[in-house]
Amino acid sequence: MKKSLGFWIAVLFLVLLLNTGYIAAFASATVFYMTNVLGHVVLGAVLTIAALFVLRKSGLLAGAPVAVGFLLLAFVFGAILTYAGNVHDNAWILWSHIAAALVGVAALVPFVWKKASREGGDWLKFKKGFEVALIVLVALPIAGHGYKKLFPDPHNRIVNPATPPLAMEGEGGGPKSPFFPASAQTNVGGIIPSNFFMDSETCGECHKEIYKEWNASSHHFGSFNNQFYRKAIEYMQDTQASPQGSKWCAGCHDHAVFFNGRFDKPIKQQIDTPEAHAGLACTSCHAIVRVDSTMGNNGFTIEYPALHQLMTSKNKAVRSLVDFMTYLNPEPHRETFMKPFMTKQASEFCSTCHKVHLDIPVNNYRWFRGFNDYDNWQASGFGEGARSFYYPPKGQSCADCHMPLEPSKEAGNHGGQIHSHRFPAANTALANANKDAEQLAIEQKFLTSGFISVDIFAASPVENAGKETSMIRRAATGPKLSSGSAVGEEAEQQGDTFIREVGNVAAPLDLAQPTFAPGSTARVDVVVRTRKIGHFFPGGTLDSFDIWLELQATDATGKVIFWSGQVEDGGRGPVEAGAHFYKAYQLDADGNEINKRNAWQARSVLYVHAIQPGAADTVHYLLNIPRDAKGPIRLTAKLNHRKFSWYYTQFAYAGKPKPGEESKIDINHNAAQYSFDKSNIPANVSGEVKGEIPVTPITVLAKAESRIDLTNNVGEAKWRQVTNKKTRERWNDWGIGLLLQGDVKGAEYAFTKVTEAEPGYADGWLNVARALIQEGETERAKPFIRKSLAVNPDLGRTYYFRALIEKADGDYDAALKDLAIVGAKYPRDRVVWNQVARLQFLKRNYRESIEALKKVAEVDPEDLQMHYTAMLAYRGIGDVASAEREQKLFQRFKADESSQAITAKARMVSPEDNNERQSIHDHESIELKGLRTSAFDAGGAGK
């Protein structure tokens, strides 16, 4: 061949083959790679046009018609793809382009070989070049993708370290980091431009629906464009006289202000800047390239991409080129902003900000667990737990509920669906304050979706019309985590065990239809059951909501004869103190309630009420039936939700210490009285509600009704228990609620009814055994375990509880065999591995115990029981240094028992709060003064 058009066609064709191998092998968001992608299009177009001029002269059309036809077809598909965009919906065009090109190139091989053998010369040279190009075309993608598979980027998976730091100073970048005490870091090791978190509108040019959803979401309003959050940080910075501690918050909330180094200045001095109101951006999540662990506390690394300035350029020509290149080959864009852990480990990814702990640099106190939505999910039936009461049909991650799939054809859709970026959950306060009716409706639809239920289940007579006392059979033992939140299946169930006689009971109430005499007292049990929720109810920061169970009783005339859970001021004010709340009642150093989003001042806990996934809570009410009541008595129970609490809403908008009260505030406590006068509301208050305190709506999450008939003939009273397949689950829920509050006799009674209702339900027999084991009656539990296994030998949880019996019997080998069965089914249940480690320690197999504890560390390096057993095991093998380290970690995470003395003040000041603190307690009615049903609608929760 001479250096004619044919020569250059041959050269460019070989270059195109090499170029194809490269772009197929090494997708990356670099100028060099994207230039090659553009070059691929240009080369393909130039070659096609040039080839049309030499087809006949070269003999290609006659000698290789198949090759010519398929290569031209590949060009056509490529042209269509270039115009339409290489998005998921057009994947068939891409694969058609690739297939046609491969067939064309393959069909060209015999033609080139034939020409080279016959004519030699330039054709022989071309053949050699063609051979090299073919090898590269095939080998490079195989090598590139093979390397990625064999040697994946370790940052693509979230993996826990073998051991956690001894102090907060060992977390993230440490004290030398400009972001400490936050654990968040950047790929450059320091600050990055704030505009990186202020260009979400650019993302919206392609992802229009996602942008619209995000724009209304609580992620967008997660910073100082949210008055509820703003007030908490202003209060923290004012009280601590420094913004340093609040950087711990900013690592998850305030990226535009935080990562550009402006958080060293108090936020009040920059509250009106665009950075302060940017919220969490698209890049706040999608630019995370590494998550350190599942220990939370914003332990992630944000990467500032090399091409960000180009991608967000305001120059129209540059933006058009960037958009064209992104649509032409979206893979670099996807690899930059969609890391594998975001989909394959969605819940672990969320844990980085939805699990927190405080320590000395933040709270001037010690390690203290804040809110934690990850661990209880991980240990539940929705996650990876072996011991739950109920399991969903299949496991679910955070995204399955809070980023549900919805139909969409926009860029990035998979099979015509995208994940919602409204992040529906429970934040009705923000949507209300933003006057966003659409977002509020979506939040309330989510809240009323049936994830939780209420059942007025049982009634029993109270002969002495007073509160019955319960005898403690077994006091709670073992170390407890230092936590201001709930601890569920991620640890062994701990709590006092009570002995309380069941007595007469009618249940289920609507079927048993008991009769009571006017003037008598009935104990009414209402069961709240978590159904489609993968973490504790409530989730999030348990100190900041009003969530309570309301019960009202009216007689046949409409007269209200019982009311617990009334809301003052016609439904606009605080909830009456004697209601049954679901919250964490935390206390500061002086025993004052933590009610200002001031968890950093928490030093103790009065009580925590929360329901773990797939479980229940049984709430007791003492219904005193007036002598003049007319039957039947109508009972209505409502589970109500208000975010935020009435007090905090007042504080967030208008809270200001009354004159002379400032001296009662320091970094450890706040005993000040506050004014909530409208004149205190800042003129530049965040949100759309100005000049007034918003009235946050109350949402009824679940509701139930029932009735009790009255009779003057005491002899007519009948205490029926209706047991059949339809009532089995209701009996089981009642029993779970009793068991979790330590009422083991009541639980045993309930679960026995479950076995009567449905003998083929293996968990009924197992749950009887659970109650007996908790009571310490392991010998009596054995036949129930055997029956459960006979009904269903595949339940891993049954083997776990049989192992506890075998452990109590001293048969450690049998217990280990049963735990091995559980571990095979649920390899990431930390409590199972903790039990294995404990048994190996008791057998003096200290090294085997340590190996088992490594499995616990893979799930949670902060597990308290793990560090306690490790401390003992390392002592057993004489490893003093490791034992001392484990002791320090155990002491770091262990609860400060002396802090319970702080609760004395709260218990004395408020009988209602002291009652709520008790594991088993009864709720009584507010004082009633001729209230009628209409008052319930006005002063209760929403309808």
PDB file of N, CA and C in Angstrom, residues 840-884:
ATOM      1  N   GLN A 840     -16.355 -20.944  74.706  1.00  0.00           N
ATOM      2  CA  GLN A 840     -14.956 -21.343  74.539  1.00  0.00           C
ATOM      3  C   GLN A 840     -14.112 -20.852  75.713  1.00  0.00           C
ATOM      4  N   PHE A 841     -14.425 -19.685  76.213  1.00  0.00           N
ATOM      5  CA  PHE A 841     -13.709 -19.187  77.397  1.00  0.00           C
ATOM      6  C   PHE A 841     -13.974 -20.081  78.609  1.00  0.00           C
ATOM      7  N   LEU A 842     -15.236 -20.461  78.789  1.00  0.00           N
ATOM      8  CA  LEU A 842     -15.569 -21.330  79.921  1.00  0.00           C
ATOM      9  C   LEU A 842     -14.882 -22.690  79.804  1.00  0.00           C
ATOM     10  N   LYS A 843     -14.631 -23.122  78.558  1.00  0.00           N
ATOM     11  CA  LYS A 843     -13.905 -24.374  78.335  1.00  0.00           C
ATOM     12  C   LYS A 843     -12.386 -24.158  78.410  1.00  0.00           C
ATOM     13  N   ARG A 844     -11.980 -22.908  78.670  1.00  0.00           N
ATOM     14  CA  ARG A 844     -10.577 -22.509  78.744  1.00  0.00           C
ATOM     15  C   ARG A 844      -9.876 -22.623  77.386  1.00  0.00           C
ATOM     16  N   ASN A 845     -10.649 -22.580  76.342  1.00  0.00           N
ATOM     17  CA  ASN A 845     -10.091 -22.510  74.988  1.00  0.00           C
ATOM     18  C   ASN A 845      -9.974 -21.031  74.616  1.00  0.00           C
ATOM     19  N   TYR A 846      -9.003 -20.367  75.204  1.00  0.00           N
ATOM     20  CA  TYR A 846      -8.941 -18.915  75.112  1.00  0.00           C
ATOM     21  C   TYR A 846      -8.679 -18.424  73.688  1.00  0.00           C
ATOM     22  N   ARG A 847      -7.826 -19.118  72.967  1.00  0.00           N
ATOM     23  CA  ARG A 847      -7.530 -18.691  71.597  1.00  0.00           C
ATOM     24  C   ARG A 847      -8.750 -18.871  70.691  1.00  0.00           C
ATOM     25  N   GLU A 848      -9.476 -19.965  70.878  1.00  0.00           N
ATOM     26  CA  GLU A 848     -10.708 -20.172  70.113  1.00  0.00           C
ATOM     27  C   GLU A 848     -11.736 -19.105  70.449  1.00  0.00           C
ATOM     28  N   SER A 849     -11.760 -18.687  71.704  1.00  0.00           N
ATOM     29  CA  SER A 849     -12.664 -17.616  72.128  1.00  0.00           C
ATOM     30  C   SER A 849     -12.318 -16.317  71.401  1.00  0.00           C
ATOM     31  N   ILE A 850     -11.037 -16.021  71.309  1.00  0.00           N
ATOM     32  CA  ILE A 850     -10.597 -14.797  70.633  1.00  0.00           C
ATOM     33  C   ILE A 850     -10.946 -14.840  69.149  1.00  0.00           C
ATOM     34  N   GLU A 851     -10.801 -16.015  68.517  1.00  0.00           N
ATOM     35  CA  GLU A 851     -11.150 -16.156  67.107  1.00  0.00           C
ATOM     36  C   GLU A 851     -12.642 -15.889  66.887  1.00  0.00           C
ATOM     37  N   ALA A 852     -13.484 -16.387  67.795  1.00  0.00           N
ATOM     38  CA  ALA A 852     -14.922 -16.143  67.681  1.00  0.00           C
ATOM     39  C   ALA A 852     -15.232 -14.655  67.830  1.00  0.00           C
ATOM     40  N   LEU A 853     -14.495 -13.984  68.700  1.00  0.00           N
ATOM     41  CA  LEU A 853     -14.738 -12.561  68.920  1.00  0.00           C
ATOM     42  C   LEU A 853     -14.359 -11.726  67.701  1.00  0.00           C
ATOM     43  N   LYS A 854     -13.457 -12.227  66.879  1.00  0.00           N
ATOM     44  CA  LYS A 854     -13.112 -11.521  65.645  1.00  0.00           C
ATOM     45  C   LYS A 854     -14.325 -11.434  64.724  1.00  0.00           C
ATOM     46  N   LYS A 855     -15.195 -12.449  64.793  1.00  0.00           N
ATOM     47  CA  LYS A 855     -16.430 -12.436  64.006  1.00  0.00           C
ATOM     48  C   LYS A 855     -17.364 -11.336  64.505  1.00  0.00           C
ATOM     49  N   VAL A 856     -17.363 -11.094  65.795  1.00  0.00           N
ATOM     50  CA  VAL A 856     -18.176 -10.012  66.355  1.00  0.00           C
ATOM     51  C   VAL A 856     -17.641  -8.669  65.867  1.00  0.00           C
ATOM     52  N   ALA A 857     -16.315  -8.529  65.879  1.00  0.00           N
ATOM     53  CA  ALA A 857     -15.699  -7.270  65.464  1.00  0.00           C
ATOM     54  C   ALA A 857     -16.001  -6.955  64.002  1.00  0.00           C
ATOM     55  N   GLU A 858     -16.163  -7.987  63.176  1.00  0.00           N
ATOM     56  CA  GLU A 858     -16.516  -7.759  61.775  1.00  0.00           C
ATOM     57  C   GLU A 858     -17.871  -7.077  61.653  1.00  0.00           C
ATOM     58  N   VAL A 859     -18.736  -7.313  62.627  1.00  0.00           N
ATOM     59  CA  VAL A 859     -20.078  -6.724  62.614  1.00  0.00           C
ATOM     60  C   VAL A 859     -20.092  -5.392  63.345  1.00  0.00           C
ATOM     61  N   ASP A 860     -19.475  -5.332  64.519  1.00  0.00           N
ATOM     62  CA  ASP A 860     -19.476  -4.104  65.317  1.00  0.00           C
ATOM     63  C   ASP A 860     -18.243  -4.053  66.220  1.00  0.00           C
ATOM     64  N   PRO A 861     -17.242  -3.278  65.849  1.00  0.00           N
ATOM     65  CA  PRO A 861     -16.026  -3.189  66.673  1.00  0.00           C
ATOM     66  C   PRO A 861     -16.257  -2.569  68.047  1.00  0.00           C
ATOM     67  N   GLU A 862     -17.421  -1.959  68.259  1.00  0.00           N
ATOM     68  CA  GLU A 862     -17.704  -1.318  69.551  1.00  0.00           C
ATOM     69  C   GLU A 862     -18.546  -2.204  70.467  1.00  0.00           C
ATOM     70  N   ASP A 863     -18.757  -3.460  70.089  1.00  0.00           N
ATOM     71  CA  ASP A 863     -19.609  -4.338  70.882  1.00  0.00           C
ATOM     72  C   ASP A 863     -19.051  -4.497  72.293  1.00  0.00           C
ATOM     73  N   LEU A 864     -19.864  -4.177  73.284  1.00  0.00           N
ATOM     74  CA  LEU A 864     -19.403  -4.158  74.671  1.00  0.00           C
ATOM     75  C   LEU A 864     -19.058  -5.549  75.184  1.00  0.00           C
ATOM     76  N   GLN A 865     -19.953  -6.520  74.957  1.00  0.00           N
ATOM     77  CA  GLN A 865     -19.716  -7.872  75.446  1.00  0.00           C
ATOM     78  C   GLN A 865     -18.454  -8.463  74.826  1.00  0.00           C
ATOM     79  N   MET A 866     -18.200  -8.148  73.578  1.00  0.00           N
ATOM     80  CA  MET A 866     -16.999  -8.634  72.904  1.00  0.00           C
ATOM     81  C   MET A 866     -15.737  -8.182  73.641  1.00  0.00           C
ATOM     82  N   HIS A 867     -15.686  -6.921  74.001  1.00  0.00           N
ATOM     83  CA  HIS A 867     -14.488  -6.405  74.665  1.00  0.00           C
ATOM     84  C   HIS A 867     -14.331  -6.982  76.073  1.00  0.00           C
ATOM     85  N   TYR A 868     -15.435  -7.236  76.737  1.00  0.00           N
ATOM     86  CA  TYR A 868     -15.357  -7.828  78.075  1.00  0.00           C
ATOM     87  C   TYR A 868     -14.788  -9.245  78.001  1.00  0.00           C
ATOM     88  N   THR A 869     -15.329 -10.060  77.085  1.00  0.00           N
ATOM     89  CA  THR A 869     -14.844 -11.431  76.951  1.00  0.00           C
ATOM     90  C   THR A 869     -13.415 -11.452  76.435  1.00  0.00           C
ATOM     91  N   ALA A 870     -13.084 -10.546  75.508  1.00  0.00           N
ATOM     92  CA  ALA A 870     -11.722 -10.478  74.982  1.00  0.00           C
ATOM     93  C   ALA A 870     -10.722 -10.143  76.079  1.00  0.00           C
ATOM     94  N   MET A 871     -11.113  -9.234  76.954  1.00  0.00           N
ATOM     95  CA  MET A 871     -10.248  -8.884  78.082  1.00  0.00           C
ATOM     96  C   MET A 871      -9.917 -10.129  78.911  1.00  0.00           C
ATOM     97  N   LEU A 872     -10.929 -10.932  79.198  1.00  0.00           N
ATOM     98  CA  LEU A 872     -10.725 -12.143  79.996  1.00  0.00           C
ATOM     99  C   LEU A 872      -9.910 -13.186  79.226  1.00  0.00           C
ATOM    100  N   ALA A 873     -10.208 -13.339  77.929  1.00  0.00           N
ATOM    101  CA  ALA A 873      -9.520 -14.352  77.127  1.00  0.00           C
ATOM    102  C   ALA A 873      -8.040 -14.014  76.956  1.00  0.00           C
ATOM    103  N   TYR A 874      -7.731 -12.754  76.719  1.00  0.00           N
ATOM    104  CA  TYR A 874      -6.324 -12.375  76.586  1.00  0.00           C
ATOM    105  C   TYR A 874      -5.576 -12.559  77.912  1.00  0.00           C
ATOM    106  N   ARG A 875      -6.255 -12.318  79.004  1.00  0.00           N
ATOM    107  CA  ARG A 875      -5.631 -12.620  80.299  1.00  0.00           C
ATOM    108  C   ARG A 875      -5.345 -14.115  80.418  1.00  0.00           C
ATOM    109  N   GLY A 876      -6.272 -14.905  79.868  1.00  0.00           N
ATOM    110  CA  GLY A 876      -6.121 -16.353  79.931  1.00  0.00           C
ATOM    111  C   GLY A 876      -4.895 -16.862  79.204  1.00  0.00           C
ATOM    112  N   ILE A 877      -4.501 -16.200  78.095  1.00  0.00           N
ATOM    113  CA  ILE A 877      -3.312 -16.656  77.361  1.00  0.00           C
ATOM    114  C   ILE A 877      -2.071 -15.862  77.763  1.00  0.00           C
ATOM    115  N   GLY A 878      -2.216 -14.970  78.731  1.00  0.00           N
ATOM    116  CA  GLY A 878      -1.069 -14.226  79.226  1.00  0.00           C
ATOM    117  C   GLY A 878      -0.654 -13.048  78.374  1.00  0.00           C
ATOM    118  N   ASP A 879      -1.541 -12.583  77.462  1.00  0.00           N
ATOM    119  CA  ASP A 879      -1.238 -11.430  76.615  1.00  0.00           C
ATOM    120  C   ASP A 879      -1.689 -10.176  77.360  1.00  0.00           C
ATOM    121  N   VAL A 880      -0.798  -9.670  78.187  1.00  0.00           N
ATOM    122  CA  VAL A 880      -1.142  -8.567  79.095  1.00  0.00           C
ATOM    123  C   VAL A 880      -1.484  -7.297  78.309  1.00  0.00           C
ATOM    124  N   ALA A 881      -0.700  -6.989  77.283  1.00  0.00           N
ATOM    125  CA  ALA A 881      -0.914  -5.749  76.528  1.00  0.00           C
ATOM    126  C   ALA A 881      -2.286  -5.746  75.862  1.00  0.00           C
ATOM    127  N   SER A 882      -2.646  -6.867  75.220  1.00  0.00           N
ATOM    128  CA  SER A 882      -3.953  -6.940  74.565  1.00  0.00           C
ATOM    129  C   SER A 882      -5.082  -6.898  75.583  1.00  0.00           C
ATOM    130  N   ALA A 883      -4.885  -7.553  76.713  1.00  0.00           N
ATOM    131  CA  ALA A 883      -5.907  -7.545  77.763  1.00  0.00           C
ATOM    132  C   ALA A 883      -6.127  -6.132  78.289  1.00  0.00           C
ATOM    133  N   GLU A 884      -5.045  -5.383  78.450  1.00  0.00           N
ATOM    134  CA  GLU A 884      -5.173  -4.012  78.950  1.00  0.00           C
ATOM    135  C   GLU A 884      -5.892  -3.135  77.928  1.00  0.00           C
TER     136      GLU A 884
END
